[in-house]
Amino acid sequence: MVTLAEVAQHAGVSPSTVSYVLSGKRSISEPTRRRVERAISDLGYHPNAGARALAGKRSHIIALVVPLRTDVYVPIMMEIAISVTMTARSHGYDVLLITNDEGPDGVRRVAASGLADGVILMDVELDDERIPVLRELGSHAALIGLPADTAGLSCVDHDFAAAGALCADHLADLGHREVAFIGYAPQVYQRHAGYAERTLTGFRERARERGLRTLHRPCEGTFESTAGVLGRILDDRPATTGFVVQNEGAIGPLLSLLRTSGRIVPEDVSVVALCPEQLAEQNSPRLTAVTGPAEDLGRRAVELVLGRIDGGSTPEVTLLTPVLTVRESSGPVPSRPPHFPSPQTPADVENSHAQPHP
């Protein structure tokens, strides 16, 4: 790696002169400046990002704080991260990945060091502890997600409240009146993840307007947890004919459990998912789903943070409109909902085989 001293030697000047050319803090004669710039080009010298930050120059680095949790759907997070990286590179910026397990301390470390020109936060909670740090330090930041208080921030997110309302409207239009919402794991709601709570709020409010009778059940997303949740739904509301699923891990188990319990999708029961298009297409039947391109979130977030870095005016909140695509998993409510036996877990099946037959 080429050093500043080697550039100075190549140009026949002192290291301090090279530093002044880079920082612009002192007036340097034009012939000397050209000689230094030629040496930098010949040697392929790249100033240290930290040094440039200390000198008041931009580092051309954006820090992206990514979630490190077991309850997030990794493909979506990776799609957003890739979009941020590619968009940043198109503007001449590199991306520094930071994991959110450090919490506010990690954000403070990056923002206060000057290593990054701006910060993008993912997986934003309603009362996110990282946001006061950004406000305190006056950091250039963009949020992928909405906190409860967006004042003075630049946020972009899918309109999850509208997404939840779309699900309720679709099932109501098909004549369904008993609808269950299978959500994310309990800890997602306990930490007040904005995307989960806003979807549920939008669904509930529209369901109430449309006269739907609903219930919400969190789910871990495993086969056994999905079987347990489905069993409790059917015990509480045996006439349920519509399911809304906002939990990528629970989609496959739910469809399998519906089949094994004798109910056909969509003739007997309809399923609407909030999930990526690829996941909706790869299931059988193909899922009616509400989607929003994850790459748009990454691109918009980079544009927002660069706008703040450049001192421009940026919108406080940008909501991307969700789209509902009707496929094979939803249909009119059956005229006479059939009896729905409780689904069996793998342990139930194993125990039934172990029982002696008369």
XYZ file of N, CA and C in Angstrom, residues 74-245:
516
model
N -33.906 -13.532 6.292
C -32.590 -13.151 5.783
C -32.594 -12.777 4.301
N -33.292 -13.508 3.400
C -33.243 -13.120 1.982
C -33.661 -11.677 1.724
N -34.673 -11.191 2.434
C -35.094 -9.802 2.240
C -34.011 -8.843 2.731
N -33.443 -9.137 3.900
C -32.396 -8.268 4.442
C -31.195 -8.200 3.495
N -30.844 -9.351 2.909
C -29.710 -9.380 1.981
C -30.028 -8.619 0.704
N -31.268 -8.725 0.235
C -31.669 -7.991 -0.972
C -31.564 -6.486 -0.747
N -31.985 -6.039 0.425
C -31.876 -4.616 0.744
C -30.402 -4.204 0.834
N -29.594 -5.008 1.513
C -28.169 -4.683 1.679
C -27.452 -4.620 0.331
N -27.773 -5.549 -0.558
C -27.153 -5.543 -1.888
C -27.573 -4.299 -2.659
N -28.843 -3.937 -2.555
C -29.324 -2.741 -3.240
C -28.623 -1.488 -2.712
N -28.456 -1.399 -1.384
C -27.733 -0.265 -0.800
C -26.308 -0.211 -1.350
N -25.644 -1.350 -1.377
C -24.250 -1.402 -1.832
C -24.112 -0.983 -3.294
N -24.983 -1.519 -4.152
C -24.890 -1.207 -5.582
C -25.232 0.244 -5.860
N -26.252 0.770 -5.171
C -26.620 2.167 -5.376
C -25.516 3.088 -4.864
N -24.951 2.761 -3.712
C -23.859 3.572 -3.168
C -22.667 3.596 -4.124
N -22.326 2.446 -4.692
C -21.187 2.389 -5.606
C -21.440 3.231 -6.851
N -22.692 3.270 -7.297
C -23.003 4.082 -8.485
C -22.802 5.564 -8.207
N -22.773 5.950 -6.925
C -22.523 7.340 -6.540
C -21.099 7.541 -6.015
N -20.262 6.532 -6.165
C -18.872 6.658 -5.733
C -18.653 6.426 -4.256
N -19.566 5.740 -3.587
C -19.455 5.462 -2.160
C -19.276 3.966 -1.920
N -18.520 3.644 -0.883
C -18.416 2.272 -0.398
C -19.324 2.112 0.818
N -19.637 0.849 1.151
C -20.540 0.567 2.265
C -19.815 -0.222 3.343
N -19.927 0.253 4.565
C -19.369 -0.426 5.732
C -20.517 -1.090 6.486
N -20.487 -2.420 6.603
C -21.554 -3.144 7.279
C -21.299 -3.187 8.785
N -22.313 -2.811 9.545
C -22.268 -2.859 11.001
C -23.453 -3.690 11.463
N -23.258 -4.596 12.408
C -24.378 -5.395 12.913
C -25.045 -4.675 14.076
N -26.370 -4.866 14.179
C -27.114 -4.109 15.184
C -27.015 -4.696 16.580
N -26.202 -5.754 16.763
C -26.067 -6.315 18.107
C -25.334 -5.348 19.036
N -24.611 -4.369 18.475
C -23.929 -3.363 19.291
C -24.896 -2.286 19.789
N -26.079 -2.194 19.155
C -27.078 -1.229 19.585
C -26.610 0.211 19.455
N -27.033 1.089 20.375
C -26.660 2.502 20.305
C -25.150 2.729 20.349
N -24.416 1.887 21.072
C -22.964 2.067 21.179
C -22.289 1.907 19.815
N -22.766 0.967 19.017
C -22.191 0.758 17.693
C -22.445 1.940 16.785
N -23.659 2.478 16.845
C -23.987 3.652 16.034
C -23.152 4.845 16.474
N -23.003 5.026 17.783
C -22.190 6.138 18.293
C -20.735 6.003 17.842
N -20.211 4.789 17.907
C -18.808 4.557 17.523
C -18.565 4.956 16.075
N -19.449 4.564 15.184
C -19.267 4.856 13.764
C -19.543 6.321 13.455
N -20.638 6.849 14.011
C -21.034 8.220 13.694
C -20.061 9.240 14.266
N -19.559 8.990 15.482
C -18.684 9.959 16.134
C -17.258 9.917 15.592
N -16.853 8.788 14.996
C -15.474 8.640 14.526
C -15.193 9.405 13.246
N -16.248 9.724 12.494
C -16.042 10.368 11.206
C -15.638 9.398 10.123
N -15.631 8.112 10.436
C -15.238 7.120 9.444
C -16.222 7.077 8.289
N -17.506 7.239 8.579
C -18.538 7.213 7.552
C -19.173 8.587 7.414
N -19.515 8.950 6.182
C -20.183 10.231 5.949
C -21.652 10.186 6.365
N -22.231 8.994 6.330
C -23.641 8.862 6.684
C -23.939 7.459 7.169
N -25.113 7.298 7.767
C -25.512 6.015 8.356
C -26.908 5.653 7.854
N -27.100 4.386 7.520
C -28.423 3.865 7.185
C -28.777 2.798 8.210
N -29.907 2.966 8.873
C -30.373 1.990 9.860
C -31.436 1.101 9.235
N -31.314 -0.208 9.432
C -32.354 -1.153 9.047
C -33.042 -1.681 10.295
N -34.181 -2.362 10.103
C -34.905 -3.015 11.198
C -35.218 -2.023 12.313
N -35.877 -0.938 11.941
C -36.155 0.146 12.879
C -37.360 -0.209 13.750
N -37.211 -0.004 15.046
C -38.298 -0.249 15.994
C -39.026 1.066 16.275
N -40.245 0.967 16.817
C -41.036 2.171 17.074
C -40.336 3.101 18.065
N -39.723 2.527 19.091
C -38.964 3.315 20.071
C -37.502 2.906 20.000
N -36.899 3.105 18.851
C -35.551 2.615 18.574
C -34.510 3.388 19.391
N -33.710 2.661 20.170
C -32.718 3.291 21.053
C -31.556 3.913 20.289
N -31.400 3.588 19.016
C -30.287 4.130 18.233
C -30.562 5.547 17.737
N -31.838 5.898 17.625
C -32.188 7.188 17.025
C -31.761 8.379 17.879
N -31.912 8.353 19.212
C -31.406 9.482 20.000
C -29.919 9.752 19.786
N -29.135 8.705 19.517
C -27.705 8.895 19.256
C -27.508 9.686 17.966
N -28.260 9.332 16.924
C -28.152 10.049 15.651
C -28.545 11.516 15.823
N -29.600 11.756 16.592
C -30.040 13.140 16.817
C -29.008 13.914 17.633
N -28.456 13.262 18.645
C -27.470 13.921 19.507
C -26.236 14.336 18.725
N -25.763 13.453 17.834
C -24.540 13.720 17.085
C -24.790 14.510 15.807
N -26.057 14.709 15.453
C -26.363 15.427 14.216
C -25.910 14.671 12.987
N -25.977 13.348 13.034
C -25.463 12.511 11.948
C -26.351 12.592 10.711
N -25.706 12.467 9.560
C -26.448 12.308 8.316
C -26.945 10.865 8.276
N -28.245 10.677 8.315
C -28.766 9.316 8.432
C -30.060 9.155 7.656
N -30.303 7.915 7.248
C -31.582 7.518 6.661
C -32.019 6.236 7.341
N -33.311 6.091 7.527
C -33.859 4.926 8.215
C -34.696 4.102 7.241
N -34.470 2.806 7.223
C -35.348 1.897 6.495
C -36.325 1.349 7.524
N -37.460 2.008 7.628
C -38.435 1.715 8.674
C -38.862 3.013 9.329
N -39.981 2.947 10.046
C -40.521 4.147 10.681
C -40.533 4.004 12.191
N -39.879 4.921 12.902
C -40.052 4.967 14.359
C -41.359 5.665 14.689
N -41.722 5.675 15.946
C -42.948 6.364 16.348
C -42.842 7.865 16.104
N -41.647 8.424 16.331
C -41.424 9.859 16.138
C -40.447 10.042 14.980
N -40.938 10.559 13.855
C -40.084 10.722 12.667
C -39.564 12.148 12.518
N -39.812 13.011 13.486
C -39.438 14.426 13.367
C -37.945 14.579 13.108
N -37.619 15.313 12.057
C -36.227 15.611 11.737
C -35.462 14.470 11.119
N -36.120 13.348 10.832
C -35.450 12.177 10.272
C -35.819 12.010 8.802
N -35.062 11.197 8.099
C -35.393 10.802 6.734
C -35.636 9.303 6.735
N -36.883 8.916 6.488
C -37.276 7.500 6.600
C -37.914 7.027 5.307
N -37.643 5.784 4.961
C -38.311 5.143 3.837
C -38.755 3.760 4.273
N -39.933 3.366 3.848
C -40.434 2.047 4.209
C -41.593 1.695 3.285
N -41.920 0.410 3.233
C -43.169 0.024 2.598
C -44.318 0.515 3.480
N -45.440 0.801 2.877
C -46.605 1.232 3.637
C -47.275 -0.020 4.199
N -46.775 -0.468 5.358
C -47.258 -1.725 5.921
C -48.701 -1.630 6.406
N -49.117 -0.462 6.853
C -50.514 -0.302 7.257
C -51.426 -0.513 6.052
N -51.034 0.045 4.907
C -51.816 -0.148 3.687
C -51.777 -1.604 3.244
N -50.643 -2.278 3.461
C -50.528 -3.689 3.090
C -51.503 -4.538 3.903
N -51.575 -4.279 5.203
C -52.521 -5.006 6.041
C -53.953 -4.752 5.617
N -54.254 -3.497 5.244
C -55.606 -3.153 4.795
C -55.953 -3.856 3.493
N -54.983 -3.988 2.592
C -55.219 -4.690 1.327
C -55.640 -6.141 1.571
N -54.992 -6.791 2.527
C -55.329 -8.180 2.841
C -56.767 -8.287 3.343
N -57.141 -7.384 4.245
C -58.504 -7.407 4.782
C -59.525 -7.136 3.688
N -59.243 -6.165 2.838
C -60.172 -5.832 1.749
C -60.352 -7.006 0.794
N -59.254 -7.661 0.447
C -59.334 -8.763 -0.520
C -60.212 -9.885 0.007
N -60.012 -10.284 1.246
C -60.817 -11.366 1.807
C -62.265 -10.938 2.014
N -62.474 -9.696 2.413
C -63.845 -9.202 2.576
C -64.569 -9.181 1.239
N -63.879 -8.771 0.171
C -64.483 -8.734 -1.160
C -64.887 -10.129 -1.631
N -64.177 -11.160 -1.147
C -64.490 -12.541 -1.517
C -65.586 -13.145 -0.639
N -66.064 -12.367 0.325
C -67.152 -12.828 1.162
C -66.750 -13.453 2.482
N -65.458 -13.488 2.786
C -65.003 -14.078 4.052
C -65.373 -13.158 5.215
N -65.740 -13.758 6.326
C -66.100 -12.983 7.507
C -65.326 -13.404 8.748
N -64.798 -14.630 8.747
C -63.981 -15.117 9.873
C -62.542 -15.252 9.362
N -61.659 -14.361 9.831
C -60.299 -14.295 9.291
C -59.285 -14.317 10.432
N -58.250 -15.123 10.277
C -57.171 -15.200 11.263
C -55.893 -14.608 10.680
N -55.170 -13.876 11.511
C -53.896 -13.268 11.118
C -52.782 -14.011 11.848
N -51.934 -14.728 11.108
C -50.784 -15.428 11.691
C -49.564 -14.541 11.496
N -49.017 -14.056 12.600
C -47.943 -13.079 12.527
C -46.575 -13.648 12.863
N -45.656 -12.737 13.101
C -44.292 -13.113 13.445
C -44.227 -13.642 14.882
N -43.039 -14.051 15.280
C -42.832 -14.593 16.623
C -43.161 -13.539 17.681
N -43.534 -13.974 18.886
C -43.908 -13.012 19.937
C -42.854 -11.948 20.201
N -41.565 -12.322 20.120
C -40.512 -11.346 20.440
C -40.470 -10.188 19.445
N -40.954 -10.402 18.218
C -40.993 -9.323 17.237
C -41.953 -8.224 17.702
N -43.082 -8.631 18.265
C -44.046 -7.654 18.768
C -43.582 -7.073 20.106
N -42.876 -7.879 20.880
C -42.379 -7.391 22.169
C -41.354 -6.277 21.995
N -40.550 -6.341 20.927
C -39.569 -5.282 20.696
C -40.137 -4.174 19.796
N -41.428 -4.259 19.502
C -42.145 -3.222 18.754
C -41.515 -2.943 17.396
N -41.298 -4.027 16.640
C -40.812 -3.865 15.265
C -41.891 -3.155 14.457
N -41.518 -2.052 13.822
C -42.491 -1.219 13.147
C -43.250 -1.933 12.046
N -42.543 -2.733 11.232
C -43.202 -3.392 10.103
C -44.290 -4.352 10.573
N -44.065 -5.029 11.704
C -45.053 -5.980 12.210
C -46.253 -5.259 12.817
N -45.998 -4.267 13.640
C -47.094 -3.581 14.318
C -47.937 -2.741 13.358
N -47.299 -2.118 12.372
C -48.057 -1.299 11.427
C -48.938 -2.159 10.530
N -48.439 -3.313 10.136
C -49.256 -4.217 9.312
C -50.485 -4.668 10.077
N -50.275 -5.080 11.319
C -51.379 -5.570 12.142
C -52.408 -4.464 12.392
N -51.926 -3.250 12.648
C -52.837 -2.129 12.867
C -53.673 -1.845 11.622
N -53.014 -1.810 10.461
C -53.735 -1.560 9.218
C -54.760 -2.635 8.917
N -54.388 -3.897 9.184
C -55.312 -5.018 8.973
C -56.517 -4.901 9.898
N -56.265 -4.664 11.175
C -57.355 -4.612 12.154
C -58.322 -3.462 11.865
N -57.773 -2.302 11.534
C -58.642 -1.150 11.303
C -59.531 -1.379 10.085
N -58.950 -1.900 8.993
C -59.761 -2.147 7.803
C -60.736 -3.295 8.026
N -60.313 -4.325 8.754
C -61.207 -5.448 9.049
C -62.420 -4.971 9.837
N -62.192 -4.058 10.772
C -63.295 -3.518 11.571
C -64.253 -2.736 10.674
N -63.707 -1.961 9.739
C -64.548 -1.197 8.815
C -65.367 -2.118 7.909
N -64.794 -3.272 7.548
C -65.466 -4.184 6.622
C -66.310 -5.245 7.328
N -66.371 -5.191 8.640
C -67.204 -6.117 9.380
C -66.640 -7.519 9.506
N -65.326 -7.649 9.445
C -64.701 -8.958 9.608
C -64.512 -9.284 11.087
N -64.630 -10.531 11.425
C -64.320 -11.009 12.778
C -62.927 -11.618 12.702
N -62.004 -11.078 13.465
C -60.595 -11.465 13.305
C -59.974 -11.865 14.634
N -58.865 -12.564 14.523
C -57.981 -12.784 15.670
C -56.552 -12.821 15.154
N -55.619 -12.494 16.031
C -54.190 -12.466 15.691
C -53.455 -13.456 16.566
N -52.612 -14.277 15.955
C -51.799 -15.219 16.702
C -50.344 -15.129 16.241
N -49.420 -14.735 17.141
C -47.999 -14.779 16.800
C -47.557 -16.222 16.582
N -46.474 -16.399 15.823
C -46.014 -17.753 15.498
C -44.508 -17.745 15.309
N -43.838 -18.758 15.835
C -42.377 -18.866 15.699
C -41.957 -19.213 14.273
N -42.869 -19.822 13.511
C -42.551 -20.126 12.116
C -42.053 -21.529 11.863
N -41.884 -22.345 12.903
C -41.522 -23.748 12.699
C -42.787 -24.548 12.398
N -42.603 -25.810 11.955
C -43.768 -26.642 11.654
C -44.597 -26.879 12.912
N -43.940 -27.223 13.995
C -44.681 -27.531 15.226
C -45.386 -26.295 15.771
N -44.710 -25.135 15.734
C -45.361 -23.925 16.257
C -46.538 -23.526 15.374
N -46.392 -23.691 14.067
C -47.496 -23.370 13.157
C -48.672 -24.305 13.394
N -48.394 -25.596 13.619
C -49.465 -26.551 13.913
C -50.189 -26.168 15.202
N -49.429 -25.761 16.197
C -50.047 -25.357 17.456
C -50.906 -24.126 17.300
N -50.394 -23.134 16.552
C -51.152 -21.908 16.323
C -52.421 -22.203 15.535
N -52.295 -23.006 14.481
C -53.467 -23.337 13.673
C -54.510 -24.090 14.501
N -54.042 -25.010 15.330
C -54.967 -25.756 16.175
C -55.734 -24.853 17.123
N -55.033 -23.872 17.703
C -55.706 -22.957 18.642
C -56.685 -22.040 17.913
N -56.319 -21.647 16.688
C -57.243 -20.817 15.904
C -58.541 -21.574 15.642
N -58.387 -22.821 15.243
C -59.572 -23.603 14.893
C -60.398 -23.982 16.117
N -59.731 -24.142 17.254
C -60.479 -24.388 18.490
C -61.303 -23.163 18.868
N -60.687 -21.963 18.712
C -61.360 -20.720 19.089
C -62.375 -20.273 18.040
N -62.031 -20.433 16.779
C -62.884 -19.958 15.682
C -63.005 -21.056 14.612
N -63.763 -22.088 14.847
C -63.859 -23.203 13.892
C -64.417 -22.799 12.531
N -65.090 -21.661 12.448
C -65.659 -21.224 11.172
C -64.696 -20.371 10.350
N -63.423 -20.297 10.745
C -62.441 -19.484 10.029
C -62.289 -19.971 8.585
N -62.405 -19.050 7.636
C -62.242 -19.400 6.218
C -61.149 -18.597 5.534
N -60.577 -17.623 6.234
C -59.529 -16.807 5.636
C -58.334 -16.689 6.557
N -57.153 -16.782 5.970
C -55.910 -16.638 6.730
C -55.036 -15.580 6.068
N -54.506 -14.672 6.883
C -53.483 -13.728 6.450
C -52.205 -14.119 7.176
N -51.116 -14.269 6.433
C -49.858 -14.729 7.019
C -48.761 -13.693 6.790
